[in-house]
């Protein structure tokens, strides 16, 4: 008999949190105004203003993180501009040029930085190399950070604030890819505002799908002038859902009474336990996992054996594997993964 499969491929492989399913069922009673004219969408705006401690915050539900990132960036970056981000950033490496499409041609610059984090020195170097005001060169317009990064490391709030301050010295705007921002906030034990509005972020993606929502992400925007543009950009890209109340219902439930942070805590705790167990087996990590993602160098034969043992994960090539935990990963799952891994990886 083949072993019970254990899910570690992605938090996108997880299901929907029961609290969010319940909110959908409640929203399904009766009817409501379409295209965001409903009470739940108004409630969502109020909650976002409260949670992120910003009186002008606005929120736009979309169906994916790619839509949230690329549409937000298109509102921050002119067609002749460029977006500075880490060379491993999802917006640079994994979104098929969506930002360039929606911005009408903006260029993406992937820059280096230790621990998969964009470094201020790399941003400064990009500034120094720019011929400012020269139409032959794209003009840096946005700094974007991903937190947690695509490799599971986390910027501190001070690091995000320092990058935002550096961006401002040249009039750039600050974007945060928050595909897993709840996991970062839990890892940092900071306030939601501490990593976003108070750190100088202008616009970020809320990233709810990976953490228990059903195909619902959102753009959160602290600048009313940018929000004014987003209204049109979202409509023209087909991202104003007629039944928006079902997206808003999920996001209201998500942000109410800290549900999002409780879900992320489960994912992060599962990863911490998994990492502890793997560390005891002398497994080498590409970076110290700080949220709910871990990359380990185990070698190809061990990767094949782990897959044969029923672990579901992504191989990244060259014997590197990726494990991701979610709100659905249980203590029993982690214990079972470690039992199976021990027989394969024990030193
Ligand atoms: C860091 C990061 N940003 C953005 C996205 C994009 O999200 P989506 O797949 O919903 O477009 C992902 C998806 O895996 C991600 O990992």
Short mmCIF file of C-alpha atoms and ligand atoms in Angstrom, two decimals:
data_model
loop_
_atom_site.label_atom_id
_atom_site.label_comp_id
_atom_site.label_asym_id
_atom_site.label_seq_id
_atom_site.Cartn_x
_atom_site.Cartn_y
_atom_site.Cartn_z
CA UNK A 1 0.00 0.00 0.00
CA UNK A 2 1.40 3.43 -0.86
CA UNK A 3 1.96 5.78 2.08
CA UNK A 4 -0.53 8.53 2.93
CA UNK A 5 0.41 11.61 0.85
CA UNK A 6 1.43 14.60 2.95
CA UNK A 7 0.99 18.02 1.39
CA UNK A 8 4.08 20.24 1.36
CA UNK A 9 3.97 21.52 -2.23
CA UNK A 10 2.39 24.88 -1.61
CA UNK A 11 0.02 26.78 0.62
CA UNK A 12 -1.92 27.21 -2.65
CA UNK A 13 -2.64 23.47 -2.46
CA UNK A 14 -4.44 23.93 0.86
CA UNK A 15 -8.20 24.27 1.07
CA UNK A 16 -10.41 27.08 2.32
CA UNK A 17 -10.59 27.94 6.02
CA UNK A 18 -13.97 26.88 7.53
CA UNK A 19 -14.55 30.40 8.89
CA UNK A 20 -14.24 31.76 5.36
CA UNK A 21 -16.57 29.15 3.91
CA UNK A 22 -19.09 30.11 6.61
CA UNK A 23 -18.75 33.78 5.66
CA UNK A 24 -19.46 32.86 2.03
CA UNK A 25 -22.60 30.99 3.06
CA UNK A 26 -23.81 33.99 5.06
CA UNK A 27 -23.10 36.35 2.14
CA UNK A 28 -25.17 34.05 -0.06
CA UNK A 29 -28.36 34.93 1.79
CA UNK A 30 -30.47 37.41 -0.17
CA UNK A 31 -29.12 39.77 -2.80
CA UNK A 32 -26.86 42.82 -2.88
CA UNK A 33 -25.72 45.62 -5.14
CA UNK A 34 -23.19 44.47 -7.75
CA UNK A 35 -19.65 45.69 -8.56
CA UNK A 36 -18.67 46.55 -5.00
CA UNK A 37 -21.67 48.70 -4.16
CA UNK A 38 -22.63 46.25 -1.39
CA UNK A 39 -22.40 46.59 2.39
CA UNK A 40 -19.69 43.95 2.77
CA UNK A 41 -17.32 45.83 0.47
CA UNK A 42 -17.93 49.02 2.46
CA UNK A 43 -17.29 47.05 5.65
CA UNK A 44 -14.06 45.70 4.15
CA UNK A 45 -12.78 49.24 3.54
CA UNK A 46 -13.49 50.17 7.16
CA UNK A 47 -11.72 47.08 8.50
CA UNK A 48 -8.68 47.67 6.30
CA UNK A 49 -8.45 51.25 7.59
CA UNK A 50 -8.62 50.01 11.16
CA UNK A 51 -6.26 47.02 10.83
CA UNK A 52 -3.62 48.91 8.85
CA UNK A 53 -4.12 52.10 10.89
CA UNK A 54 -4.50 54.43 7.93
CA UNK A 55 -7.51 56.76 7.46
CA UNK A 56 -7.13 56.90 3.65
CA UNK A 57 -6.49 53.20 3.02
CA UNK A 58 -8.48 51.71 0.18
CA UNK A 59 -8.84 48.07 -0.81
CA UNK A 60 -9.56 46.40 -4.14
CA UNK A 61 -10.36 42.66 -4.23
CA UNK A 62 -8.83 40.72 -7.15
CA UNK A 63 -8.58 37.00 -7.91
CA UNK A 64 -4.82 36.47 -7.75
CA UNK A 65 -1.57 37.69 -6.34
CA UNK A 66 -0.28 38.31 -9.84
CA UNK A 67 -3.22 40.62 -10.55
CA UNK A 68 -2.71 42.40 -7.22
CA UNK A 69 1.01 42.95 -7.85
CA UNK A 70 0.96 43.86 -11.51
CA UNK A 71 -2.05 46.18 -11.34
CA UNK A 72 -0.72 47.91 -8.23
CA UNK A 73 2.70 48.34 -9.85
CA UNK A 74 1.13 49.64 -13.07
CA UNK A 75 -0.44 52.44 -11.04
CA UNK A 76 2.92 53.28 -9.43
CA UNK A 77 5.16 53.02 -12.48
CA UNK A 78 4.91 54.97 -15.76
CA UNK A 79 5.51 53.10 -19.06
CA UNK A 80 9.04 54.56 -19.20
CA UNK A 81 9.78 53.63 -15.60
CA UNK A 82 11.43 50.65 -13.97
CA UNK A 83 10.69 48.57 -10.89
CA UNK A 84 13.65 47.64 -8.67
CA UNK A 85 13.25 44.33 -6.83
CA UNK A 86 15.27 41.31 -5.72
CA UNK A 87 16.40 39.03 -8.52
CA UNK A 88 14.34 36.17 -7.03
CA UNK A 89 11.15 38.26 -6.63
CA UNK A 90 7.96 36.67 -7.91
CA UNK A 91 7.07 39.87 -9.81
CA UNK A 92 10.39 39.59 -11.69
CA UNK A 93 10.80 35.85 -12.11
CA UNK A 94 7.34 34.30 -12.03
CA UNK A 95 4.63 36.61 -13.31
CA UNK A 96 5.25 36.37 -17.06
CA UNK A 97 5.91 40.07 -17.43
CA UNK A 98 2.44 41.03 -16.13
CA UNK A 99 3.74 44.29 -14.66
CA UNK A 100 5.30 45.28 -17.98
CA UNK A 101 2.02 44.42 -19.72
CA UNK A 102 -0.28 46.40 -17.42
CA UNK A 103 2.09 49.36 -17.08
CA UNK A 104 2.41 49.69 -20.83
CA UNK A 105 6.08 48.75 -20.95
CA UNK A 106 7.79 49.30 -17.59
CA UNK A 107 11.08 47.43 -17.14
CA UNK A 108 11.86 45.15 -14.20
CA UNK A 109 15.33 45.19 -12.65
CA UNK A 110 16.25 42.16 -10.53
CA UNK A 111 18.95 43.19 -8.05
CA UNK A 112 21.10 41.13 -5.67
CA UNK A 113 20.87 40.93 -1.89
CA UNK A 114 21.80 38.40 0.78
CA UNK A 115 19.20 36.03 2.19
CA UNK A 116 16.98 36.72 -0.83
CA UNK A 117 16.34 40.25 0.48
CA UNK A 118 16.89 43.35 -1.63
CA UNK A 119 19.80 45.31 -0.17
CA UNK A 120 19.88 49.11 0.15
CA UNK A 121 23.38 49.01 -1.38
CA UNK A 122 22.01 47.37 -4.55
CA UNK A 123 19.25 49.97 -4.78
CA UNK A 124 21.76 52.78 -4.27
CA UNK A 125 23.98 51.28 -6.97
CA UNK A 126 21.00 51.15 -9.35
CA UNK A 127 20.36 54.83 -8.60
CA UNK A 128 24.01 55.71 -9.18
CA UNK A 129 24.02 53.95 -12.55
CA UNK A 130 20.88 55.72 -13.77
CA UNK A 131 21.04 58.62 -16.18
CA UNK A 132 18.22 60.49 -14.49
CA UNK A 133 16.07 62.44 -16.90
CA UNK A 134 17.65 60.79 -19.95
CA UNK A 135 14.89 59.41 -22.18
CA UNK A 136 17.28 56.75 -23.52
CA UNK A 137 17.09 55.00 -20.13
CA UNK A 138 14.11 53.72 -18.19
CA UNK A 139 13.69 55.71 -15.00
CA UNK A 140 13.56 53.88 -11.64
CA UNK A 141 10.07 54.53 -10.31
CA UNK A 142 9.25 51.84 -7.73
CA UNK A 143 11.09 49.74 -5.16
CA UNK A 144 9.31 46.44 -4.50
CA UNK A 145 10.00 44.01 -1.66
CA UNK A 146 8.45 40.59 -1.09
CA UNK A 147 7.88 39.73 2.55
CA UNK A 148 8.28 36.89 3.31
CA UNK A 149 10.60 36.52 0.32
CA UNK A 150 10.14 33.77 -2.24
CA UNK A 151 12.72 31.79 -0.25
CA UNK A 152 10.98 32.09 3.12
CA UNK A 153 13.14 34.80 4.68
CA UNK A 154 11.66 37.92 6.22
CA UNK A 155 12.64 41.61 6.14
CA UNK A 156 12.43 43.37 9.48
CA UNK A 157 10.13 46.37 9.66
CA UNK A 158 13.23 48.57 9.97
CA UNK A 159 14.67 47.08 6.76
CA UNK A 160 11.46 47.79 4.84
CA UNK A 161 11.36 51.32 6.29
CA UNK A 162 15.00 51.91 5.31
CA UNK A 163 14.34 50.79 1.72
CA UNK A 164 11.24 53.00 1.57
CA UNK A 165 13.24 55.97 2.87
CA UNK A 166 15.95 55.31 0.27
CA UNK A 167 13.29 55.07 -2.46
CA UNK A 168 11.91 58.46 -1.39
CA UNK A 169 15.30 60.15 -1.80
CA UNK A 170 14.74 59.79 -5.54
CA UNK A 171 10.96 60.11 -5.55
CA UNK A 172 10.29 56.38 -6.03
CA UNK A 173 7.21 54.68 -4.62
CA UNK A 174 7.28 51.62 -2.35
CA UNK A 175 5.43 48.37 -3.13
CA UNK A 176 5.22 45.23 -1.05
CA UNK A 177 4.32 41.81 -2.45
CA UNK A 178 2.34 40.51 0.50
CA UNK A 179 1.46 37.10 -0.92
CA UNK A 180 2.26 35.76 2.58
CA UNK A 181 2.23 39.01 4.53
CA UNK A 182 0.25 37.46 7.41
CA UNK A 183 3.08 34.92 7.87
CA UNK A 184 5.59 37.78 7.96
CA UNK A 185 3.60 39.79 10.50
CA UNK A 186 3.33 36.72 12.74
CA UNK A 187 7.04 35.94 12.34
CA UNK A 188 8.03 39.51 13.17
CA UNK A 189 5.44 39.84 15.93
CA UNK A 190 4.78 43.34 14.62
CA UNK A 191 1.54 45.18 14.00
CA UNK A 192 0.04 44.99 10.49
CA UNK A 193 0.71 48.73 10.16
CA UNK A 194 4.32 48.24 11.30
CA UNK A 195 5.23 46.33 8.15
CA UNK A 196 3.08 48.39 5.77
CA UNK A 197 1.73 51.92 6.29
CA UNK A 198 4.14 52.85 9.10
CA UNK A 199 7.12 51.42 7.18
CA UNK A 200 6.45 53.71 4.21
CA UNK A 201 4.78 51.19 1.91
CA UNK A 202 2.43 52.90 -0.58
CA UNK A 203 0.65 49.84 -1.93
CA UNK A 204 0.73 46.13 -1.11
CA UNK A 205 -1.00 42.86 -1.93
CA UNK A 206 -2.85 41.20 0.92
CA UNK A 207 -2.32 37.62 -0.24
CA UNK A 208 -5.30 35.89 1.35
CA UNK A 209 -5.57 32.89 -0.99
CA UNK A 210 -2.47 31.10 0.34
CA UNK A 211 -3.75 31.55 3.88
CA UNK A 212 -7.31 30.21 3.70
CA UNK A 213 -9.29 32.31 1.22
CA UNK A 214 -10.89 31.10 -2.02
CA UNK A 215 -9.21 32.73 -5.03
CA UNK A 216 -9.32 36.12 -3.38
CA UNK A 217 -6.45 38.53 -2.99
CA UNK A 218 -6.60 42.29 -2.69
CA UNK A 219 -4.65 45.46 -3.40
CA UNK A 220 -4.37 47.70 -0.33
CA UNK A 221 -3.47 51.27 -1.19
CA UNK A 222 -2.57 54.12 1.18
CA UNK A 223 -2.42 56.88 -1.44
CA UNK A 224 -5.80 58.20 -2.64
CA UNK A 225 -4.31 59.46 -5.92
CA UNK A 226 -3.10 55.93 -6.72
CA UNK A 227 -6.46 54.48 -5.63
CA UNK A 228 -8.21 56.86 -8.06
CA UNK A 229 -6.20 55.32 -10.93
CA UNK A 230 -6.67 51.77 -9.72
CA UNK A 231 -10.43 52.04 -10.14
CA UNK A 232 -9.96 52.36 -13.91
CA UNK A 233 -7.03 49.97 -14.21
CA UNK A 234 -8.98 47.24 -12.42
CA UNK A 235 -12.05 47.69 -14.58
CA UNK A 236 -10.06 47.69 -17.84
CA UNK A 237 -8.26 44.49 -16.85
CA UNK A 238 -11.48 42.71 -15.92
CA UNK A 239 -10.88 42.72 -12.17
CA UNK A 240 -14.05 44.38 -10.92
CA UNK A 241 -16.11 41.33 -10.00
CA UNK A 242 -19.84 41.82 -10.39
CA UNK A 243 -20.47 39.68 -7.30
CA UNK A 244 -17.69 41.38 -5.35
CA UNK A 245 -19.55 40.78 -2.11
CA UNK A 246 -18.27 37.19 -2.09
CA UNK A 247 -14.66 38.38 -2.25
CA UNK A 248 -15.33 41.07 0.34
CA UNK A 249 -17.14 38.62 2.64
CA UNK A 250 -14.05 36.43 2.68
CA UNK A 251 -11.69 39.31 3.33
CA UNK A 252 -13.91 40.73 6.09
CA UNK A 253 -13.91 37.35 7.85
CA UNK A 254 -10.18 37.02 7.20
CA UNK A 255 -9.27 40.33 8.84
CA UNK A 256 -11.84 40.19 11.66
CA UNK A 257 -10.66 39.23 15.15
CA UNK A 258 -7.23 38.23 13.84
CA UNK A 259 -8.35 35.13 11.89
CA UNK A 260 -5.65 35.79 9.25
CA UNK A 261 -2.94 35.90 11.91
CA UNK A 262 -4.21 32.74 13.62
CA UNK A 263 -4.16 30.87 10.29
CA UNK A 264 -0.64 32.11 9.55
CA UNK A 265 0.51 31.16 13.05
CA UNK A 266 -0.50 27.56 12.37
CA UNK A 267 1.49 27.51 9.13
CA UNK A 268 4.54 29.15 10.72
CA UNK A 269 4.44 26.88 13.79
CA UNK A 270 4.25 23.80 11.58
CA UNK A 271 7.27 25.03 9.62
CA UNK A 272 9.24 25.79 12.81
CA UNK A 273 8.66 22.23 14.05
CA UNK A 274 9.52 20.77 10.65
CA UNK A 275 12.71 22.83 10.41
CA UNK A 276 13.77 21.81 13.94
CA UNK A 277 13.35 18.15 13.03
CA UNK A 278 15.26 18.50 9.76
CA UNK A 279 18.03 20.47 11.46
CA UNK A 280 18.48 17.56 13.85
CA UNK A 281 19.11 15.42 10.76
CA UNK A 282 21.87 17.83 9.64
CA UNK A 283 19.88 18.92 6.59
CA UNK A 284 21.33 22.01 4.90
CA UNK A 285 18.89 24.89 4.34
CA UNK A 286 19.41 27.51 1.63
CA UNK A 287 18.26 30.06 4.18
CA UNK A 288 16.94 29.91 7.72
CA UNK A 289 13.16 29.46 7.30
CA UNK A 290 11.47 32.39 9.05
CA UNK A 291 7.87 31.89 7.97
CA UNK A 292 6.24 28.87 6.26
CA UNK A 293 8.67 27.99 3.44
CA UNK A 294 11.86 25.99 3.54
CA UNK A 295 14.43 25.17 0.85
CA UNK A 296 16.82 22.33 1.60
CA UNK A 297 19.72 20.79 -0.27
CA UNK A 298 19.25 17.03 0.10
CA UNK A 299 20.65 15.69 -3.18
CA UNK A 300 18.69 14.08 -6.01
CA UNK A 301 18.62 10.48 -4.67
CA UNK A 302 17.18 11.63 -1.33
CA UNK A 303 14.68 13.89 -3.10
CA UNK A 304 13.44 10.91 -5.11
CA UNK A 305 13.25 8.76 -1.96
CA UNK A 306 11.28 11.44 -0.09
CA UNK A 307 8.80 11.64 -2.96
CA UNK A 308 8.53 7.84 -3.05
CA UNK A 309 7.79 7.98 0.70
CA UNK A 310 4.63 9.96 -0.05
CA UNK A 311 5.82 13.50 0.64
CA UNK A 312 4.34 16.00 -1.82
CA UNK A 313 6.82 18.82 -2.50
CA UNK A 314 8.51 20.67 -5.34
CA UNK A 315 11.99 19.76 -6.53
CA UNK A 316 13.89 22.89 -7.51
CA UNK A 317 16.68 21.06 -9.38
CA UNK A 318 20.21 20.20 -8.28
CA UNK A 319 18.93 18.25 -5.29
CA UNK A 320 17.16 21.24 -3.74
CA UNK A 321 13.61 20.68 -2.48
CA UNK A 322 10.94 23.12 -1.29
CA UNK A 323 8.60 22.42 1.61
CA UNK A 324 5.68 24.77 2.32
CA UNK A 325 3.31 24.44 5.27
CA UNK A 326 -0.16 25.92 5.48
CA UNK A 327 -2.90 26.55 8.03
CA UNK A 328 -3.99 22.97 7.31
CA UNK A 329 -0.66 21.33 8.22
CA UNK A 330 -1.15 19.49 11.49
CA UNK A 331 1.30 18.48 14.22
CA UNK A 332 0.63 14.87 13.19
CA UNK A 333 1.59 15.72 9.59
CA UNK A 334 4.88 17.21 10.73
CA UNK A 335 5.65 14.23 12.99
CA UNK A 336 4.91 11.85 10.14
CA UNK A 337 7.07 13.81 7.66
CA UNK A 338 9.95 13.66 10.12
CA UNK A 339 9.51 9.93 10.71
CA UNK A 340 9.69 9.28 6.97
CA UNK A 341 12.51 11.77 6.45
CA UNK A 342 14.58 10.24 9.26
CA UNK A 343 14.82 6.90 7.49
CA UNK A 344 16.09 8.65 4.35
CA UNK A 345 18.13 11.59 5.60
CA UNK A 346 19.56 10.42 8.92
CA UNK A 347 23.29 11.24 8.93
C1 LIG B 1 5.67 35.64 -3.35
C2 LIG B 1 4.52 35.49 -4.30
N1 LIG B 1 3.98 36.58 -4.86
C3 LIG B 1 2.94 36.50 -5.70
C4 LIG B 1 2.38 35.28 -6.03
C5 LIG B 1 1.28 35.27 -7.05
O1 LIG B 1 0.09 34.75 -6.60
P1 LIG B 1 -0.94 34.06 -7.62
O2 LIG B 1 -0.40 32.73 -7.93
O3 LIG B 1 -2.22 34.07 -6.85
O4 LIG B 1 -1.02 34.92 -8.84
C6 LIG B 1 2.90 34.12 -5.47
C7 LIG B 1 2.32 32.81 -5.80
O5 LIG B 1 2.81 31.76 -5.50
C8 LIG B 1 4.01 34.22 -4.59
O6 LIG B 1 4.57 33.14 -4.04
#
